[in-house]
Tab-separated table of C-alpha atoms and ligand atoms in Angstrom:
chain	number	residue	atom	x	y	z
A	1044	UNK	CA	0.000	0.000	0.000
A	1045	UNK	CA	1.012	3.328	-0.856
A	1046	UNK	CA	1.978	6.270	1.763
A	1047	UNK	CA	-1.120	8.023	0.356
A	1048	UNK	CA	-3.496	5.317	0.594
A	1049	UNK	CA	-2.138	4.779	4.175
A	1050	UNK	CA	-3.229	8.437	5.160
A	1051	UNK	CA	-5.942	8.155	2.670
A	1052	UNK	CA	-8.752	6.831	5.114
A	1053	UNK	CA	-11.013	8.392	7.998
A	1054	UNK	CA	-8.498	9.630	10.359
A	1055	UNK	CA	-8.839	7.672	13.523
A	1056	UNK	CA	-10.465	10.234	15.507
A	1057	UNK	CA	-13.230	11.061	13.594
A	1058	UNK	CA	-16.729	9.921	14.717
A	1059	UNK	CA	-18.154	6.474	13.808
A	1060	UNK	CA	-20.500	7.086	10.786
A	1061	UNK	CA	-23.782	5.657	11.825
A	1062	UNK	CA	-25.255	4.232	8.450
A	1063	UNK	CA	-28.850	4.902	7.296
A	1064	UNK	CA	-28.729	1.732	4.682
A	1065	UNK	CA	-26.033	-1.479	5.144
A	1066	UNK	CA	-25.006	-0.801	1.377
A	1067	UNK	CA	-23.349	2.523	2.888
A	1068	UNK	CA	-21.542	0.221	5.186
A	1069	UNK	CA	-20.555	-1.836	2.515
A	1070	UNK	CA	-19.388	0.684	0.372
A	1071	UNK	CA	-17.267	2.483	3.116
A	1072	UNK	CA	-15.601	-0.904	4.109
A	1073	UNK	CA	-14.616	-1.320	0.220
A	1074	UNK	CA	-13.688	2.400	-0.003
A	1075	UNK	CA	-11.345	1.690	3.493
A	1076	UNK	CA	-9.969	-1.734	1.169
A	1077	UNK	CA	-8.672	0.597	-1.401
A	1078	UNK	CA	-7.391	2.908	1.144
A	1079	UNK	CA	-9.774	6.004	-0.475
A	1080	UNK	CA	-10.227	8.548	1.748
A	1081	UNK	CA	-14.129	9.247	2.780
A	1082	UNK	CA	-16.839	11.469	4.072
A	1083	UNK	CA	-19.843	10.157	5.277
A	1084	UNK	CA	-22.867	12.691	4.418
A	1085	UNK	CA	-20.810	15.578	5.447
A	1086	UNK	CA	-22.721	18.697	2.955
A	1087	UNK	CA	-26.266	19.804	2.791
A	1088	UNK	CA	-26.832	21.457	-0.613
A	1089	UNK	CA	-29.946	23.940	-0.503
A	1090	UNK	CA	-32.018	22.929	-3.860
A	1091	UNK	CA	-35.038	25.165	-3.600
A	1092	UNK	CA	-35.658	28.415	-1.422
A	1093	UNK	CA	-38.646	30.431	-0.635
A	1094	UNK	CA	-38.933	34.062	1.354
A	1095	UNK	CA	-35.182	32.894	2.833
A	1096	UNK	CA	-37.018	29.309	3.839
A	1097	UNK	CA	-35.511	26.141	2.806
A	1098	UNK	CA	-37.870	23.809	1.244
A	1099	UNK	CA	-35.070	20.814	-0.649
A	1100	UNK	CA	-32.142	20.199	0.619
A	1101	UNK	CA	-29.767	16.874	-0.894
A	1102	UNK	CA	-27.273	15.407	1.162
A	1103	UNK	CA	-25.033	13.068	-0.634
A	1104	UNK	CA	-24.186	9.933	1.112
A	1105	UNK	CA	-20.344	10.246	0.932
A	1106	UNK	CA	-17.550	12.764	0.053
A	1107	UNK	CA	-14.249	11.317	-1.718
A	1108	UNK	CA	-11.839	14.115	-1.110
A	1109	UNK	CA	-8.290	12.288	-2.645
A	1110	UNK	CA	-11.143	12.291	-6.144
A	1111	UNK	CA	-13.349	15.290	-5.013
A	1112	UNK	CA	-16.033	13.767	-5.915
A	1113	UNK	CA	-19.832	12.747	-3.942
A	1114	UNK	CA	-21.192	9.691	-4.272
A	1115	UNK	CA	-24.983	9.152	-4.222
A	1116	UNK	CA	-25.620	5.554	-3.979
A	1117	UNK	CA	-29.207	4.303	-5.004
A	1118	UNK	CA	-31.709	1.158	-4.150
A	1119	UNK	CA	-33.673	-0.950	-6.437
A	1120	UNK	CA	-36.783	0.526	-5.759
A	1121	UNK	CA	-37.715	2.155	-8.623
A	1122	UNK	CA	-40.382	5.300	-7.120
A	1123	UNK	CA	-36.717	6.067	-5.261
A	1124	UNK	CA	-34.899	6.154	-8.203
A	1125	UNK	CA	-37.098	8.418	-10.552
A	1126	UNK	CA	-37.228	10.990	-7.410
A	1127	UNK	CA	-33.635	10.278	-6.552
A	1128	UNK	CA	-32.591	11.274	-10.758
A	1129	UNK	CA	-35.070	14.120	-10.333
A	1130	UNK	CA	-33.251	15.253	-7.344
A	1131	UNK	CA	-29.991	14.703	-8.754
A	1132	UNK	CA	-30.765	16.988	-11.911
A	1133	UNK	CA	-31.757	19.979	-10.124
A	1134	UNK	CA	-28.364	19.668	-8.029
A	1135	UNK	CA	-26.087	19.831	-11.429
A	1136	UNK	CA	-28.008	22.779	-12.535
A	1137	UNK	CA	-27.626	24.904	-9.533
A	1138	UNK	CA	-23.882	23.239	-8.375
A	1139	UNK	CA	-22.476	22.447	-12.061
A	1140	UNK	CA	-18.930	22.603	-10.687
A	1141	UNK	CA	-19.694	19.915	-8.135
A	1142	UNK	CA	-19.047	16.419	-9.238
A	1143	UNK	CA	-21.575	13.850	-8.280
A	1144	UNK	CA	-22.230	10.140	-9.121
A	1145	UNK	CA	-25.031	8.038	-8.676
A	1146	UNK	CA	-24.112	4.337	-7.624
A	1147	UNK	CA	-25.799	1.287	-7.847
A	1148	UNK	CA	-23.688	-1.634	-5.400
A	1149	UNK	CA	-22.872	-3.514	-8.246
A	1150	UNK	CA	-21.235	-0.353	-9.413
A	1151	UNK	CA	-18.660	-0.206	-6.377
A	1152	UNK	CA	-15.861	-1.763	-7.890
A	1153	UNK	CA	-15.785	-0.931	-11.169
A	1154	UNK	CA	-16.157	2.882	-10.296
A	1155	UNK	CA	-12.861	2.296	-8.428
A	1156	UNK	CA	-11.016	0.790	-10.664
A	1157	UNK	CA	-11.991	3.617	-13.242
A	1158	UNK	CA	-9.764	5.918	-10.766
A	1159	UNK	CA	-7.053	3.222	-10.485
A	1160	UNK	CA	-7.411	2.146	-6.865
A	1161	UNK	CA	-6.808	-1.230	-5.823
A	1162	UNK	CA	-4.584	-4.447	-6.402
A	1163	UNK	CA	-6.972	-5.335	-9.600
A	1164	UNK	CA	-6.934	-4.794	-12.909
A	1165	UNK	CA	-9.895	-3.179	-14.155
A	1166	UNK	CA	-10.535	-5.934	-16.865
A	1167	UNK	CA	-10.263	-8.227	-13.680
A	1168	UNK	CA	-12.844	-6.388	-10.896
A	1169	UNK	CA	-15.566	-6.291	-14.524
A	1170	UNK	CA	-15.817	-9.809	-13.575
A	1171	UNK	CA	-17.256	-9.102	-10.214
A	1172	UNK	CA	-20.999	-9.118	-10.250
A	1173	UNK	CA	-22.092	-8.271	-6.769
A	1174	UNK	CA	-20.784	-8.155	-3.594
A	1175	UNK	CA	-23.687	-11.079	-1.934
A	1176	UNK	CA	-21.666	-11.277	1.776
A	1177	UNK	CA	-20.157	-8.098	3.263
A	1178	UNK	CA	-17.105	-8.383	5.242
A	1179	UNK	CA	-19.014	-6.839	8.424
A	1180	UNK	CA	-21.899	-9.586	7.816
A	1181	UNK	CA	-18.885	-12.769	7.643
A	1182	UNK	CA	-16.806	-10.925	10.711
A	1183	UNK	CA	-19.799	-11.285	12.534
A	1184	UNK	CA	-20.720	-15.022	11.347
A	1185	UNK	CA	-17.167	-16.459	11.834
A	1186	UNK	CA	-17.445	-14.701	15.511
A	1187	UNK	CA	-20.875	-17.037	15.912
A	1188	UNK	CA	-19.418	-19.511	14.915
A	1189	UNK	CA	-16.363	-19.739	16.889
A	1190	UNK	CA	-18.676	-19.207	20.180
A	1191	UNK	CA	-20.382	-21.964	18.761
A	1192	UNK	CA	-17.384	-24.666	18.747
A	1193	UNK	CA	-15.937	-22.676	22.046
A	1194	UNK	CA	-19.243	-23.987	23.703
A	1195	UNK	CA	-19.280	-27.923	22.347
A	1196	UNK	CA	-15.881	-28.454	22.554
A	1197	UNK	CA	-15.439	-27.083	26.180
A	1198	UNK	CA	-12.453	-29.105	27.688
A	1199	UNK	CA	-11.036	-30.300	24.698
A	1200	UNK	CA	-8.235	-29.088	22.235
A	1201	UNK	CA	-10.129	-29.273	18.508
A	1202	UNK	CA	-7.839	-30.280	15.698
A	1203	UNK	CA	-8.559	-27.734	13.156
A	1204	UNK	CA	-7.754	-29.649	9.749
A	1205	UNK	CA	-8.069	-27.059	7.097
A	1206	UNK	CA	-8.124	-27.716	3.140
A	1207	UNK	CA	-6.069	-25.852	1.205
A	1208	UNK	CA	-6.246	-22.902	-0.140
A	1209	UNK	CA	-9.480	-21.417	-0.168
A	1210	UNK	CA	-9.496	-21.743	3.822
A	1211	UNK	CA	-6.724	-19.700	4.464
A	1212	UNK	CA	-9.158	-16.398	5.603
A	1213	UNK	CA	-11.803	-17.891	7.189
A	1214	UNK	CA	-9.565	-20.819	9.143
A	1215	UNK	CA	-7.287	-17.310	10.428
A	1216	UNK	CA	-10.493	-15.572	11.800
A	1217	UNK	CA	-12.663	-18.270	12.702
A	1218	UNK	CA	-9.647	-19.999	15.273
A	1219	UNK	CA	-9.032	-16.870	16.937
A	1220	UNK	CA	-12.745	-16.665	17.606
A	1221	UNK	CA	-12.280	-20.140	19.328
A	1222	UNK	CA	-11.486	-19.515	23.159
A	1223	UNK	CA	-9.863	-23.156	23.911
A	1224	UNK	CA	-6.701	-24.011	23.170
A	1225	UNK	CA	-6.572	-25.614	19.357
A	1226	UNK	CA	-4.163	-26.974	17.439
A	1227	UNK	CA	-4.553	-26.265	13.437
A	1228	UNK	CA	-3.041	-28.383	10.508
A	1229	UNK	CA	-3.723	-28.000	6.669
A	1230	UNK	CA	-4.305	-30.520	3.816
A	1231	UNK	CA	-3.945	-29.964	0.203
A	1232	UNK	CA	-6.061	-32.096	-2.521
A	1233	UNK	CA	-6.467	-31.553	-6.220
A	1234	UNK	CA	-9.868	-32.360	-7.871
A	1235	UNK	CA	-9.601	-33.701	-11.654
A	1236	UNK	CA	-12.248	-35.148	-13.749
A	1237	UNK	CA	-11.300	-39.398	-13.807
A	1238	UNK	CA	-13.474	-41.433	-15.967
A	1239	UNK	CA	-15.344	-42.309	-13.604
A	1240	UNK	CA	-16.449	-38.865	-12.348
A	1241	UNK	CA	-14.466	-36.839	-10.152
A	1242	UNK	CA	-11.224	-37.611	-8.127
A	1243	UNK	CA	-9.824	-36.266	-5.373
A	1244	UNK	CA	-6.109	-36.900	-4.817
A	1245	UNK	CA	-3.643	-36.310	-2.151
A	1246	UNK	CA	-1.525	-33.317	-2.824
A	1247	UNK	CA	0.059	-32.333	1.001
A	1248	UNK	CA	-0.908	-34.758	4.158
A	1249	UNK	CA	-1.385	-33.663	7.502
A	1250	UNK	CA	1.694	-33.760	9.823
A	1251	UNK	CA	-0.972	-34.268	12.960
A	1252	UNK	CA	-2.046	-37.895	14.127
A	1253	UNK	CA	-5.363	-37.936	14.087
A	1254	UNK	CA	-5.583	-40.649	16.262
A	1255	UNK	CA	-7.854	-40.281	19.753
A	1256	UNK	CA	-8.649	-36.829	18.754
A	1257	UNK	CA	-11.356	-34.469	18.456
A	1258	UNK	CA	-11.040	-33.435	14.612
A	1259	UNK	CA	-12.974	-30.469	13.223
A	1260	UNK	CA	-12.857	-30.172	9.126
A	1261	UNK	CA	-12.538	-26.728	7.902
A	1262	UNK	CA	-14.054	-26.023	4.512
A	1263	UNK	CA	-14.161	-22.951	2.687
A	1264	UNK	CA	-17.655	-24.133	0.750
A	1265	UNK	CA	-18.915	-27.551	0.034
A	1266	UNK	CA	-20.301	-27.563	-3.447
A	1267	UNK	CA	-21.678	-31.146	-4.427
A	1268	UNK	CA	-20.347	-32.522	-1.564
A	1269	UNK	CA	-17.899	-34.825	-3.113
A	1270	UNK	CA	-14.720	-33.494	-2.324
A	1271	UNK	CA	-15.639	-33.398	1.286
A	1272	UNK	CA	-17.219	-36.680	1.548
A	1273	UNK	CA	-14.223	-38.265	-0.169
A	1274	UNK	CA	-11.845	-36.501	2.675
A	1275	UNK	CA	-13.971	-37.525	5.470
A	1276	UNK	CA	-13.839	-41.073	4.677
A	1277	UNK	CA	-10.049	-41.184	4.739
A	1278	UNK	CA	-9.881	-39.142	7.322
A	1279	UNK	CA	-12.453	-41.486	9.471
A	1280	UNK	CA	-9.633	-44.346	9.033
A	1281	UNK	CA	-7.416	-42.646	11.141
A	1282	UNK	CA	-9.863	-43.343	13.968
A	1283	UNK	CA	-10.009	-39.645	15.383
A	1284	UNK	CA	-11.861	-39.565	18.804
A	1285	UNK	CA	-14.897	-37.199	17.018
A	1286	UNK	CA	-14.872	-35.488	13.606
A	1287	UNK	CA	-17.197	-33.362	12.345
A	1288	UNK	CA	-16.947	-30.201	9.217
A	1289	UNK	CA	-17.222	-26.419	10.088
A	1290	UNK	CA	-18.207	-25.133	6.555
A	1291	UNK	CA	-18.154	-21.165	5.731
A	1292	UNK	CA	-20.292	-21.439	2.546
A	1293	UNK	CA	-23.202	-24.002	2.036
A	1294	UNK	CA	-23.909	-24.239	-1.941
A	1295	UNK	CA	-26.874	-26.834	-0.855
A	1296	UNK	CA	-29.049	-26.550	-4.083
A	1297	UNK	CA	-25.867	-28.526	-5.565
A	1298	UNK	CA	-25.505	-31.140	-3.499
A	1299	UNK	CA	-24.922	-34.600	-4.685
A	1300	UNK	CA	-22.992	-36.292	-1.796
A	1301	UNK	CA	-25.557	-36.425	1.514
A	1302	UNK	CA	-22.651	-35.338	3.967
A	1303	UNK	CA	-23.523	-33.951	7.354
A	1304	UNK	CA	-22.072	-30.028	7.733
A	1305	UNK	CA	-22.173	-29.644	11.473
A	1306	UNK	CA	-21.323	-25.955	11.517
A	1307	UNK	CA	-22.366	-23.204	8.533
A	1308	UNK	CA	-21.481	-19.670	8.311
A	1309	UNK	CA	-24.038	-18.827	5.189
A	1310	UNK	CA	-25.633	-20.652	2.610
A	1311	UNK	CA	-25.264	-19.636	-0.458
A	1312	UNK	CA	-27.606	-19.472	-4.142
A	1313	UNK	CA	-26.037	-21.767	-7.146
A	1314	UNK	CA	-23.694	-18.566	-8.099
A	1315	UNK	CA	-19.967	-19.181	-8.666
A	1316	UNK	CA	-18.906	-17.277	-5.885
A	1317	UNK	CA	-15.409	-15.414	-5.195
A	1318	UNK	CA	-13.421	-13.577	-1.981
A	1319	UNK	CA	-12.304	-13.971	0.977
A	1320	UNK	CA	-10.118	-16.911	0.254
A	1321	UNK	CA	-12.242	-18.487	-2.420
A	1322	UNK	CA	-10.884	-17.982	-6.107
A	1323	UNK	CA	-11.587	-18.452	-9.922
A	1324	UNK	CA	-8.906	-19.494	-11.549
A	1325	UNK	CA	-6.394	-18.570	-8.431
A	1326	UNK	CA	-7.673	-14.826	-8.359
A	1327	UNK	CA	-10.117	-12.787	-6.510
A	1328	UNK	CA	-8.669	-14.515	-3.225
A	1329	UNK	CA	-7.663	-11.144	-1.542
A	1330	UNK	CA	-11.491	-9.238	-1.581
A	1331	UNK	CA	-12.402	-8.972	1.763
A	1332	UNK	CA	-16.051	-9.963	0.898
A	1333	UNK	CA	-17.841	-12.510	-1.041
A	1334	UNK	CA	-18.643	-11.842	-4.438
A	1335	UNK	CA	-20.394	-13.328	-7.658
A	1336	UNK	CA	-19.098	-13.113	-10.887
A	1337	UNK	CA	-20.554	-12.258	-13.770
A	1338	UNK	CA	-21.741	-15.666	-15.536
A	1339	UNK	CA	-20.922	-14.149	-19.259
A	1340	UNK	CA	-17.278	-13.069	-17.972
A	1341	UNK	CA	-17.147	-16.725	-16.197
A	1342	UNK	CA	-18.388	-18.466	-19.226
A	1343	UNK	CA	-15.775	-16.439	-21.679
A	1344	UNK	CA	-12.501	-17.088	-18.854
A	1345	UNK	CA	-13.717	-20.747	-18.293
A	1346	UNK	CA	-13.790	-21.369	-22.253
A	1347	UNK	CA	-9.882	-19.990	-22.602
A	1348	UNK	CA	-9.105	-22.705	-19.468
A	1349	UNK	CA	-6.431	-25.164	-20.628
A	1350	UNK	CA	-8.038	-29.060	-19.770
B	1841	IMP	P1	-17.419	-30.057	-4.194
B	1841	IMP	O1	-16.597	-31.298	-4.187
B	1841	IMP	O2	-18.301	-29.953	-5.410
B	1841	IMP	O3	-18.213	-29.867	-2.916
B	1841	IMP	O4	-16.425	-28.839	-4.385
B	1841	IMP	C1	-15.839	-28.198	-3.362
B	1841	IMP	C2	-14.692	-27.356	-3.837
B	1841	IMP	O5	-14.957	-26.754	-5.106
B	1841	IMP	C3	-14.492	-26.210	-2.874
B	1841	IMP	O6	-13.601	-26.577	-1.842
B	1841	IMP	C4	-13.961	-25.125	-3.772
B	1841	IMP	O7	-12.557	-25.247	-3.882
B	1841	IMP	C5	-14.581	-25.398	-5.109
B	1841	IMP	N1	-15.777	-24.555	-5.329
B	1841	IMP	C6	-17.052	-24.965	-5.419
B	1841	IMP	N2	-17.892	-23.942	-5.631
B	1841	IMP	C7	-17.122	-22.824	-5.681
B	1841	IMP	C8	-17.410	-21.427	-5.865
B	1841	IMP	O8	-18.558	-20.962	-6.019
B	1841	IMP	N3	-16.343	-20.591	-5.851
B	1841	IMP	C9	-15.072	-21.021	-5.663
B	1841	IMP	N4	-14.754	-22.319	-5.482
B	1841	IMP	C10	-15.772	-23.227	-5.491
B	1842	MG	MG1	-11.470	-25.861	-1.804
C-alpha cells in the first residue's frame, strides 16, 4: 500500500459514521480496502428556497476528497430512483462545478477501478458481479461460529484440519474466535475429472495424528459434496476420537454427496462465488467480501481454461 493510501482513510479520531442503509456500510468498508479517503454525508446542498425558507435540501451519502467527488448511492426501488434522478438533476443545474455520481452496489468496484485504486486490474474487478456477503456480515458469522465450537468443545483441544487454499481467511479468523486451546493443521487435494467422475487426490498430508482426537474439518464451501465426503472417509480411518466439518459457505441446491455439515457460516444461491479466500482461476482470493461473478465473464474465462 502506498503512503497516500495509508493516510488516505477516515483519520482515527473522527466519529463512527452511523449508516442509514447497510449498502453505505458496505461501500465504506470497500472504499477503506482501497485505502480512499471518505466522508460520510458531510454537505447539505440547498435545492429550492422560498422568502429565505428552505424547502429541498440533498445530502449526498459520501464525500471522496483524494477524487473530489460525492457519491450518491441508489436502491432498487424504482419510485426512489425516478425521485432520486429528479433530485440529482436539479443539483447539477444549480452546483455544475460539483461532481456527483449516482451508484448502484454492483457499481462499487468498477467505479474504483476507473480511478485506479486497488490491487486489480480493471478488466479483472468487470468480472465481479455483486458483492452477496459483506465483510461486516462474515466478521460477525465467523465470531458465531467460533462461540459456537468454544461452547461444544469445552475441555477439549479441537484439531482444526483445514483444506487448502481457499481456507486460508476464514480458518485465520474463525480460530481466533475459538477460546480453547486448538491446534490447526492444513491438507492440500487436487480435484480432476477421472473417468469415472471426479477424483480427489492427495496433494500435502497432515503432519498431525489424528488418532484419539477431536477433529474439526474446515471447509471454505462444500459444493456437491464430493470433495468433502471423499476426505472424510479417509480421514475417518485414522480413527479420530470425534470429527465433524465447520463449513463457511453451504452451496446446498448442488448437493450430490448427503454429507452432514455440522457448523455453517451462510448458505449460499447456485452462483460461482469469489473472496475472501475463495478464487476463480487462483484470483479474486484477496477481496475482503464474497462476491459473484458475472456468468458471461465466467463463461468467456472458463472457455480460454487449458483441460
Ligand atoms: P465439491 O466437491 O463440489 O463440494 O467442491 C468443493 C470445492 O470446489 C471447494 O472446496 C472449492 O474449492 C470449489 N468450489 C465450489 N464452488 C465454488 C465457488 O462458487 N467458488 C469457488 N470455489 C468453489
Ligand atoms: Mg477448496
Amino acid at each position: 500500500m502506498s503512503a497516500k493510501a495509508k493516510t488516505g482513510t477516515r483519520p482515527k479520531d473522527a466519529k463512527p459514521a452511523v449508516f442509514a442503509h447497510p449498502s453505505e456500510e458496505e461501500f465504506s468498508r470497500i472504499l477503506d480496502f482501497y485505502g480512499v479517503a471518505w466522508e460520510y454525508e458531510p454537505r447539505s446542498f440547498p435545492l429550492r428556497e422560498e422568502e429565505g425558507r428552505l424547502l429541498e435540501a440533498f445530502t449526498p451519502d459520501f464525500y471522496l476528497p483524494d477524487l473530489d467527488l460525492y457519491v450518491e448511492l441508489t436502491t432498487m426501488k424504482q419510485n426512489l430512483v425516478t425521485e432520486k434522478h429528479g433530485k440529482l438533476r436539479r443539483f447539477q443545474e444549480r452546483y455544475p462545478d460539483v461532481q456527483i455520481k449516482l451508484l448502484h452496489r454492483s457499481d462499487f468496484l468498477s467505479l474504483l477501478a476507473n480511478y485506479g485504486f486497488g490491487p486489480f486490474s480493471q478488466m479483472e474487478v468487470a468480472g465481479i458481479h455483486e458483492v452477496l456477503i459483506s465483510a461486516s456480515e462474515i466478521e460477525r458469522r465467523v465470531g458465531e461460529l467460533g462461540t459456537e465450537i468454544s461452547r461444544d468443545y469445552q475441555g477439549k483441544e479441537p484439531l482444526l484440519v483445514g483444506v487448502l487454499r481457499g481456507v486460508a481467511c476464514f480458518m485465520a479468523d474463525l480460530m481466533r474466535r475459538i477460546s480453547l486451546p486448538v491446534v490447526i493443521d492444513f491438507m492440500a487435494i487436487s480435484s480432476y475429472e477421472g473417468e469415472k467422475g471426479g477424483a480427489v487426490r492427495l496433494v500435502k498430508d497432515l503432519d498431525e495424528r489424528l488418532e484419539g482426537r477431536d477433529v474439526i474439518v474446515v471447509e471454505d464451501i462444500v459444493d456437491t459434496g464430493m470433495t468433502l465426503n471423499t476426505l472424510l472417509q479417509g480421514l475417518r480411518l485414522r480413527r479420530p476420537a470425534s470429527l465433524h466439518v465447520c463449513a463457511l459457505l453451504d452451496k446446498r441446491a448442488r448437493r450430490l454427496a448427503d454429507v452432514p455439515i455440522d457448523y455453517v457460516g451462510f448458505e449460499v444461491p447456485d452462483e460461482f462465488v469469489v473472496g475472501y479466500g475463495l478464487d476463480f482461476q487462483q484470483k479474486f482470493r484477496n477481496l475482503p467480501f464474497i462476491a459473484t461473478l458475472r456468468r458471461d465473464w465466467l463463461q468467456s474465462r472458463a472457455q480460454e481454461r487449458p483441460e
